[in-house]
Each structure stands twice: as C-alpha cells, then as structure tokens.
XYZ file of C-alpha atoms in Angstrom:
428
model
C 0.000 0.000 0.000
C 1.332 3.463 -0.964
C -1.374 5.711 0.433
C 0.731 7.096 3.301
C 2.053 10.645 2.845
C 4.084 12.055 5.690
C 3.234 15.652 4.719
C -0.027 15.264 6.681
C 1.931 14.499 9.871
C 5.118 16.573 9.507
C 6.376 18.229 12.669
C 4.095 16.396 15.113
C 5.229 15.084 18.523
C 6.420 11.812 16.981
C 8.707 13.746 14.613
C 10.092 15.741 17.532
C 11.060 12.545 19.369
C 12.458 10.860 16.255
C 14.493 13.768 14.872
C 15.774 14.934 18.256
C 17.189 11.434 18.854
C 18.528 11.307 15.293
C 20.492 14.520 15.898
C 22.044 12.987 19.015
C 23.019 9.823 17.125
C 24.762 11.885 14.433
C 26.553 13.897 17.122
C 27.903 10.661 18.564
C 28.988 9.308 15.168
C 30.779 12.596 14.402
C 33.088 12.197 17.397
C 35.365 9.946 15.333
C 37.117 11.111 12.191
C 36.355 7.895 10.301
C 33.537 8.208 7.773
C 30.229 6.406 8.263
C 27.243 5.465 6.125
C 23.752 6.712 6.933
C 20.954 4.457 5.640
C 17.329 5.639 5.599
C 14.939 2.843 4.618
C 11.826 5.063 4.342
C 13.033 8.551 3.524
C 9.848 10.337 2.496
C 10.067 13.691 0.711
C 12.968 15.062 2.774
C 11.493 18.534 3.415
C 7.884 19.541 4.197
C 6.099 22.869 3.930
C 4.016 23.455 7.039
C 1.803 25.934 5.157
C 0.876 23.365 2.489
C -2.612 21.942 2.071
C -1.618 18.584 3.569
C -0.013 20.072 6.693
C -2.699 22.663 7.396
C -5.479 20.113 6.937
C -4.391 18.135 10.013
C -2.184 20.765 11.720
C -0.379 18.012 13.620
C 2.655 20.286 13.962
C 0.712 22.009 16.746
C 1.336 18.886 18.877
C 5.113 19.000 18.283
C 7.309 21.686 16.799
C 4.648 24.396 17.197
C 4.749 24.713 21.017
C 8.576 24.508 20.979
C 9.192 27.128 18.332
C 9.311 30.265 20.443
C 10.771 28.839 23.663
C 14.149 29.969 24.945
C 14.569 27.889 28.117
C 15.003 24.565 26.313
C 17.684 22.082 27.467
C 20.939 22.299 25.541
C 20.562 18.956 23.679
C 17.074 19.952 22.489
C 18.390 23.343 21.354
C 20.678 21.596 18.841
C 17.603 20.081 17.201
C 15.685 23.396 17.240
C 18.642 25.313 15.801
C 18.721 22.946 12.827
C 15.045 23.652 12.055
C 15.412 27.391 12.545
C 18.324 27.332 10.113
C 15.823 26.218 7.464
C 13.631 29.226 8.308
C 15.940 32.273 8.364
C 12.978 34.666 8.347
C 11.990 33.464 11.803
C 8.620 32.216 10.614
C 7.971 28.491 11.049
C 7.407 27.394 7.448
C 9.623 24.411 6.593
C 10.188 21.261 8.560
C 12.956 18.711 7.774
C 12.477 15.014 7.242
C 15.090 12.521 8.383
C 17.113 12.748 5.090
C 17.574 16.491 5.505
C 18.499 16.073 9.187
C 21.156 13.580 8.089
C 22.409 15.903 5.346
C 22.838 18.748 7.819
C 24.404 16.668 10.599
C 26.656 14.328 8.588
C 30.104 15.504 7.549
C 31.555 15.921 4.090
C 33.178 12.477 4.064
C 30.060 10.609 5.216
C 27.709 8.839 2.809
C 23.919 8.959 2.630
C 21.884 6.102 1.148
C 18.199 7.068 0.887
C 15.322 4.802 -0.156
C 11.681 5.654 -0.814
C 9.069 3.422 -2.444
C 6.333 6.002 -3.036
C 6.880 7.370 -6.575
C 5.713 10.926 -5.852
C 7.692 11.287 -2.616
C 10.785 9.772 -4.207
C 10.666 12.371 -6.998
C 10.213 15.216 -4.480
C 13.127 13.858 -2.444
C 15.416 13.845 -5.493
C 14.295 17.368 -6.482
C 14.920 18.694 -2.971
C 18.490 17.372 -2.918
C 19.108 18.682 -6.410
C 18.032 22.175 -5.274
C 20.190 21.823 -2.173
C 23.262 21.023 -4.265
C 22.542 24.007 -6.507
C 22.234 26.266 -3.479
C 25.569 25.041 -2.121
C 27.217 25.660 -5.471
C 25.928 29.263 -5.443
C 27.382 29.733 -1.974
C 30.724 28.311 -3.038
C 30.294 25.182 -0.934
C 31.206 21.702 -2.103
C 28.201 19.487 -2.803
C 28.083 15.864 -1.774
C 27.651 14.605 -5.308
C 27.814 10.820 -5.429
C 28.075 10.621 -1.665
C 24.274 10.966 -1.618
C 22.399 8.226 -3.477
C 18.597 8.205 -3.757
C 16.804 5.085 -4.961
C 13.165 4.307 -5.463
C 12.839 0.889 -3.887
C 12.057 -1.192 -0.863
C 14.367 -0.080 1.920
C 14.084 -3.396 3.766
C 15.511 -5.326 0.814
C 17.930 -2.615 -0.341
C 19.613 -2.391 3.054
C 21.033 -5.900 2.705
C 23.412 -4.913 -0.108
C 24.891 -2.042 1.956
C 25.889 -4.003 5.046
C 28.600 -4.117 6.136
C 29.603 -0.654 4.821
C 33.121 -0.005 3.500
C 34.034 2.134 6.520
C 32.651 -0.436 8.992
C 30.574 2.336 10.610
C 26.854 2.769 9.993
C 23.785 4.537 11.333
C 20.505 3.035 10.103
C 17.070 4.627 10.527
C 14.057 2.363 9.951
C 10.822 4.355 9.810
C 8.056 2.568 7.875
C 4.489 3.932 7.868
C 3.078 0.772 9.530
C 0.078 0.965 7.215
C -0.182 -2.801 7.194
C 0.468 -5.376 9.901
C 3.267 -6.862 7.824
C 5.461 -3.808 8.510
C 5.986 -4.889 12.130
C 7.122 -8.324 11.018
C 9.381 -6.976 8.282
C 11.149 -4.603 10.670
C 12.158 -7.467 12.942
C 13.211 -9.655 10.025
C 15.291 -6.813 8.589
C 17.020 -6.272 11.923
C 17.764 -9.975 12.356
C 19.398 -10.037 8.932
C 21.233 -6.729 9.391
C 22.749 -7.796 12.710
C 24.063 -10.974 11.125
C 25.735 -8.939 8.386
C 26.912 -6.039 10.561
C 26.384 -6.551 14.321
C 28.189 -3.352 15.440
C 26.006 -0.846 13.582
C 23.603 1.557 15.292
C 19.992 0.814 14.325
C 17.199 3.239 15.264
C 13.565 2.170 14.764
C 10.618 4.524 15.090
C 7.219 2.961 15.852
C 3.729 4.139 16.805
C 2.231 3.096 20.144
C -1.318 2.064 19.221
C -4.070 -0.116 20.656
C -3.622 -2.816 18.014
C -1.974 -6.034 19.147
C 0.977 -5.787 16.731
C 1.939 -2.403 18.140
C 1.631 -3.426 21.802
C 3.871 -6.464 21.302
C 6.365 -4.788 18.984
C 8.897 -3.501 21.523
C 9.018 -6.824 23.403
C 9.794 -8.626 20.157
C 12.593 -6.206 19.323
C 14.158 -6.910 22.711
C 14.889 -10.438 21.471
C 16.865 -9.539 18.358
C 20.555 -10.506 18.630
C 21.944 -7.047 19.502
C 24.398 -6.534 22.329
C 22.377 -3.705 23.923
C 19.111 -1.875 23.349
C 17.355 1.293 24.492
C 13.589 1.787 24.258
C 12.039 5.256 24.637
C 8.385 6.317 24.403
C 6.730 9.731 24.576
C 2.986 10.094 25.297
C 1.317 13.520 25.128
C -2.183 12.605 26.301
C -4.470 9.805 27.418
C -5.558 7.596 24.486
C -9.134 8.037 23.351
C -11.653 5.256 24.104
C -11.993 4.390 20.423
C -8.214 4.157 20.028
C -8.012 6.636 17.135
C -5.264 9.188 16.752
C -1.563 8.998 17.523
C -0.996 9.909 21.162
C 2.266 8.047 21.778
C 5.295 6.882 19.811
C 8.598 5.233 20.515
C 12.187 4.917 19.390
C 13.960 1.583 19.786
C 17.740 1.856 19.403
C 20.010 -1.159 19.030
C 23.651 -0.676 20.095
C 22.832 2.790 21.483
C 25.579 5.283 22.381
C 26.371 5.386 26.071
C 25.753 9.157 25.964
C 22.125 8.885 24.827
C 20.337 7.757 27.995
C 21.529 10.667 30.217
C 20.472 13.129 27.508
C 17.027 11.551 27.263
C 16.541 11.749 31.029
C 17.295 15.441 30.821
C 15.095 16.278 27.829
C 12.045 14.005 28.044
C 10.606 15.489 31.267
C 10.779 18.879 29.554
C 8.953 17.571 26.464
C 6.234 16.033 28.646
C 5.726 19.370 30.395
C 5.602 21.403 27.174
C 3.785 18.995 24.831
C 1.553 17.199 27.363
C -2.193 17.722 26.984
C -3.499 16.074 30.162
C -2.495 13.917 33.123
C -1.830 10.978 30.793
C 1.301 12.650 29.385
C 4.437 10.708 30.309
C 7.608 9.117 29.011
C 9.345 5.781 29.560
C 12.960 4.713 29.210
C 14.031 1.086 29.183
C 17.477 -0.285 28.554
C 18.984 -3.731 28.539
C 20.934 -6.444 26.813
C 19.905 -9.257 24.530
C 17.203 -11.588 25.921
C 17.174 -15.216 24.780
C 14.828 -17.923 26.051
C 14.136 -17.408 29.765
C 17.369 -15.529 30.445
C 16.989 -11.895 31.412
C 19.705 -9.419 30.721
C 17.880 -6.166 31.118
C 17.046 -3.572 33.700
C 14.183 -1.158 33.115
C 13.417 2.209 34.611
C 10.270 4.278 34.201
C 8.961 7.625 35.330
C 6.851 5.876 37.974
C 9.931 4.188 39.457
C 8.834 0.662 38.497
C 11.742 -1.700 38.020
C 11.868 -4.392 35.395
C 10.697 -7.779 36.615
C 12.496 -11.004 35.652
C 11.102 -12.601 32.564
C 9.168 -15.779 33.306
C 9.345 -18.945 31.178
C 7.055 -18.806 28.203
C 3.932 -20.967 28.348
C 4.609 -24.422 29.835
C 8.350 -24.312 29.237
C 9.264 -25.340 32.808
C 6.421 -27.758 33.282
C 7.218 -29.599 30.064
C 10.964 -29.769 30.604
C 12.292 -33.250 31.436
C 15.211 -31.558 33.191
C 13.109 -29.493 35.581
C 12.575 -32.388 38.007
C 8.898 -31.544 38.580
C 7.121 -32.064 35.334
C 4.334 -33.847 33.638
C 6.679 -35.929 31.503
C 6.926 -39.484 32.932
C 6.898 -43.043 31.782
C 3.621 -45.001 31.784
C 2.915 -46.268 35.287
C 5.576 -44.060 36.855
C 4.446 -42.187 39.963
C 6.150 -38.825 40.428
C 6.796 -37.902 44.085
C 5.176 -34.815 45.483
C 7.090 -32.060 47.172
C 8.057 -33.046 50.741
C 7.488 -36.786 50.212
C 10.313 -39.250 50.848
C 11.005 -41.491 47.858
C 9.603 -44.984 48.480
C 11.976 -47.951 48.329
C 11.265 -50.250 45.376
C 9.360 -53.426 46.310
C 10.649 -56.591 44.705
C 7.763 -59.059 44.254
C 8.336 -62.525 45.704
C 7.499 -65.662 43.758
C 5.920 -68.915 44.912
C 7.051 -72.388 44.045
C 4.640 -72.471 41.120
C 6.446 -69.571 39.414
C 3.553 -67.115 40.030
C 3.753 -63.949 42.150
C 2.028 -64.144 45.486
C -1.350 -62.491 45.821
C -0.167 -59.701 48.110
C 3.090 -58.975 46.274
C 3.109 -55.229 45.512
C -0.587 -54.973 46.570
C -1.433 -51.664 48.285
C -2.177 -52.212 51.960
C -0.301 -55.549 52.254
C 1.760 -55.889 55.460
C 5.471 -55.469 54.884
C 7.603 -58.562 54.964
C 10.128 -58.839 57.751
C 13.724 -58.546 56.631
C 15.157 -60.270 59.774
C 17.097 -63.508 59.073
C 15.370 -66.741 59.982
C 16.904 -68.854 62.821
C 16.532 -72.635 63.148
C 15.083 -74.174 66.346
C 17.722 -75.867 68.572
C 17.965 -79.682 68.251
C 17.698 -81.996 71.264
C 20.989 -83.716 72.264
C 21.457 -87.309 70.970
C 21.627 -90.021 73.574
C 24.928 -91.931 73.888
C 25.025 -94.978 71.623
C 21.962 -93.942 69.601
C 22.358 -94.035 65.810
C 22.760 -90.775 63.981
C 19.807 -89.176 62.180
C 21.333 -89.816 58.773
C 21.874 -93.505 59.549
C 18.325 -93.922 60.872
C 16.914 -92.256 57.771
C 18.883 -94.592 55.547
C 17.697 -97.639 57.453
C 14.037 -96.653 57.418
C 12.067 -98.153 54.501
C 10.497 -95.660 52.026
C 6.737 -95.488 51.610
C 5.479 -96.261 48.123
C 4.092 -93.369 45.994
C 0.354 -92.969 45.805
C -1.772 -92.232 42.805
C -1.600 -88.429 42.941
C 2.203 -88.320 42.862
C 4.667 -88.522 40.002
C 5.249 -92.123 38.777
C 8.396 -93.757 40.020
C 9.283 -95.179 36.619
C 10.614 -92.647 34.111
C 8.386 -92.288 31.067
C 5.326 -93.756 32.781
C 2.084 -91.779 32.282
C 0.924 -89.469 35.032
C -2.237 -90.186 36.881
C -4.557 -87.909 38.753
C -3.847 -84.184 38.923
C -0.517 -82.755 38.014
C 1.539 -80.762 40.462
C 0.477 -77.504 38.848
C -3.175 -78.557 38.921
C -5.889 -78.579 36.289
C -4.612 -81.557 34.281
C -6.548 -84.799 33.791
C -5.163 -88.336 33.159
C-alpha cells in the first residue's frame, strides 16, 4: 500500500522525538574522524512545507514543533535540534520542517555517505528534487556538494539495506521508519534487523514505531528486545491519554540497538521537559528502558520508568518449565511411573516374591499388604542325641520308604501321570 504521505503528519510530537534522537546519534557518530554510512529505509520527501494543504489540513505540527518554536529555556541537547530547524527558516517564521534525510544531510560531515530509499513514486521524486536544489544552493554559496556521496533510490528499503551491510568504513547509522500501514510492517522490521545484525552486528539501528491499541503495536517492543543485539534502548513519549476508540496517535517510541552510552543521560534530561511542554493532560508521560539481549528465559535487562517501576524477571514462556524433562517436577513421565510430590520421601522399590509355582504371590506389591520382615530366619535348637543312639542320617537310611500314591509322580521314568498334576488342572 502506498497511500501514506508524511506531509499530513510533519512536525508532530512523533517527529520531535524521532528527529531529536537522530540529531544525538549523528553527534555521537561525528566524534570519530572515520567516515560512516547513513541508511534511511523510508526517507519520504525530505522537506515539508508546514503551510501546504496537507499540513494545514491536520495541523499536527501544533502537537510537536509548534509549542517549541518560540521557547528559549530549552535544554541544551534539544536546542541543537531546534537550531537545525530554525536554520531552514531564516525569516523566523515556522514554514519548513525537515524530514530525516535532511536532518542527516545537515548533521553528517563531508566524508560521510547517505543512502536514501523511498518506495512512493511521488515522494521519491520530491526527495530527489529537494536534494538537487540543495546542491545548486551550495554551489551558489561556493560550498562543495556531496555529489555521489548521496544516493537516492526508489525501492524497498528493507531489501535494499542488505546490499549495503557491512559498509566499507565499517561504521553505519541506520534509521528504519516505515508507515506501519499494514500489519506486515511490524514483522518486516524485525526480520530486517535480524538479517542486518548478522551482516553487521556493530552498527547503530534506530527504529521509530507508533504506540497504538492494536496487538501488533503493543507487542512490537518486546519482540525487538529479542533480536541478537548486544544492547538496546527503548524510549516512548505520550502527550495525552488515548481516546476510548483508540483513534489518533498519542504516543510513539524509538527503539535503538547498540545505542551510544551518551544517549540515555540526555534523554533523562530532555524528556521530562517535552512532557511538560507537549503534554495535553495527566496521561502525558515518558518511559525509558534499557537492557541487553534476551534469549529464552534468560533476562539481561534492567528497566526504569517515570513511575519508578523496576523491570521484573522474565518468566518462562507458556509451559516451558512444566514440560521440561530436566526441571525435576514435570508432567513428563513413563507409563505407570508415579512422580513424588514435594516433601514426600522417595519410596523404596518393592521386589515381588514368587511362589514355588512360578507365580507372584497375591499380596506382592498390593497396596495395603503388610510389609515382609527382613530379619534372618533362625533354626530351632535340636535336642541332644543319647549316647550310643544311631545318627539321624543312619536312621533315615535304614528306614524303609513309603510307596508313591496315585496323585504323585510315577516312580518309573516315562510312565504316564495319573490324577492331577503338580500344577493342577490336568486330567489323566
């Protein structure tokens, strides 16, 4: 879908959060002399006229840059962002607002490269025209234009980013800012980050996202916390309580992978000020979360919010512990196996005894049967033999044997059995 046009939303509170953070990321990248590549996957038109039909129809700039325009007591980091916008409006009247490509062009140095992608045909043409006019203006002022160091392509930024990573300088700042018109955008952002981190794990990746009532938006930040980045920083800015019907953009966020160590202190200084100036009601607030990569049930993050709530340890997902054969207390067991309960002593295994017929006794292993004694049996003492009396063995040998009766085994081998067999049930 290509119906989204950012001109209707230029300069709103979400742009203030996004472009203020973008300025800080460029400031950090500029601390080293080595060149870096800036990649913008959804560039838009680059520059927006706030007096155009699209901007005046919605007037969303009144929720963002409008209230900030005439203030003089702004924190120093926020002033850097405001000075950039005022440089576009030398007359002092708020007329033009920059998109992320123009912010990058103003903040990046002469040796840095810009790679800009836009899929919408009209916005891509406006973007190219704006940079062409900018180069002409620099030439009139005697400044050196970027020339081939700025490349603008009409294409899918998600797919185009793959060919640029890793960059030749091994330094990159990537801004991912899709319109989220369709649910698939949330999925594609995560897939693009997974692929980008495999190709270039040390890059800085900044993702803007709307905070909406839809399920994809509510789960988005938690899913990004599981991408294989070393560290992450999640920031949200809310200017008012969401409406009951869920319409309108009241909150947005920036999720930064491999964030600069300087960014969090700056955010803690500036965001309370933005809440005070841009907030519409008691629902205005901000949140800051930071942490390391989360995999499985391991937790490597600590979270801090304006309400002082600390991040709680992540619990196993679903029945992960209950279904684990290594947990020791699970539902996985062999048929007939009885799992001991907590606090119970393990019962000793009972070995069933066998009778002379080869069958187990009736009470062997039967619940409720009295336990067998394990004490050794002792023979009764024999009476002393009288002097001169024959021994027991001699008397047994002298005593004649009684003949077998009909129910016993025949004396002659091979003779047929009569009566009942020893195991019973047979007939002669």
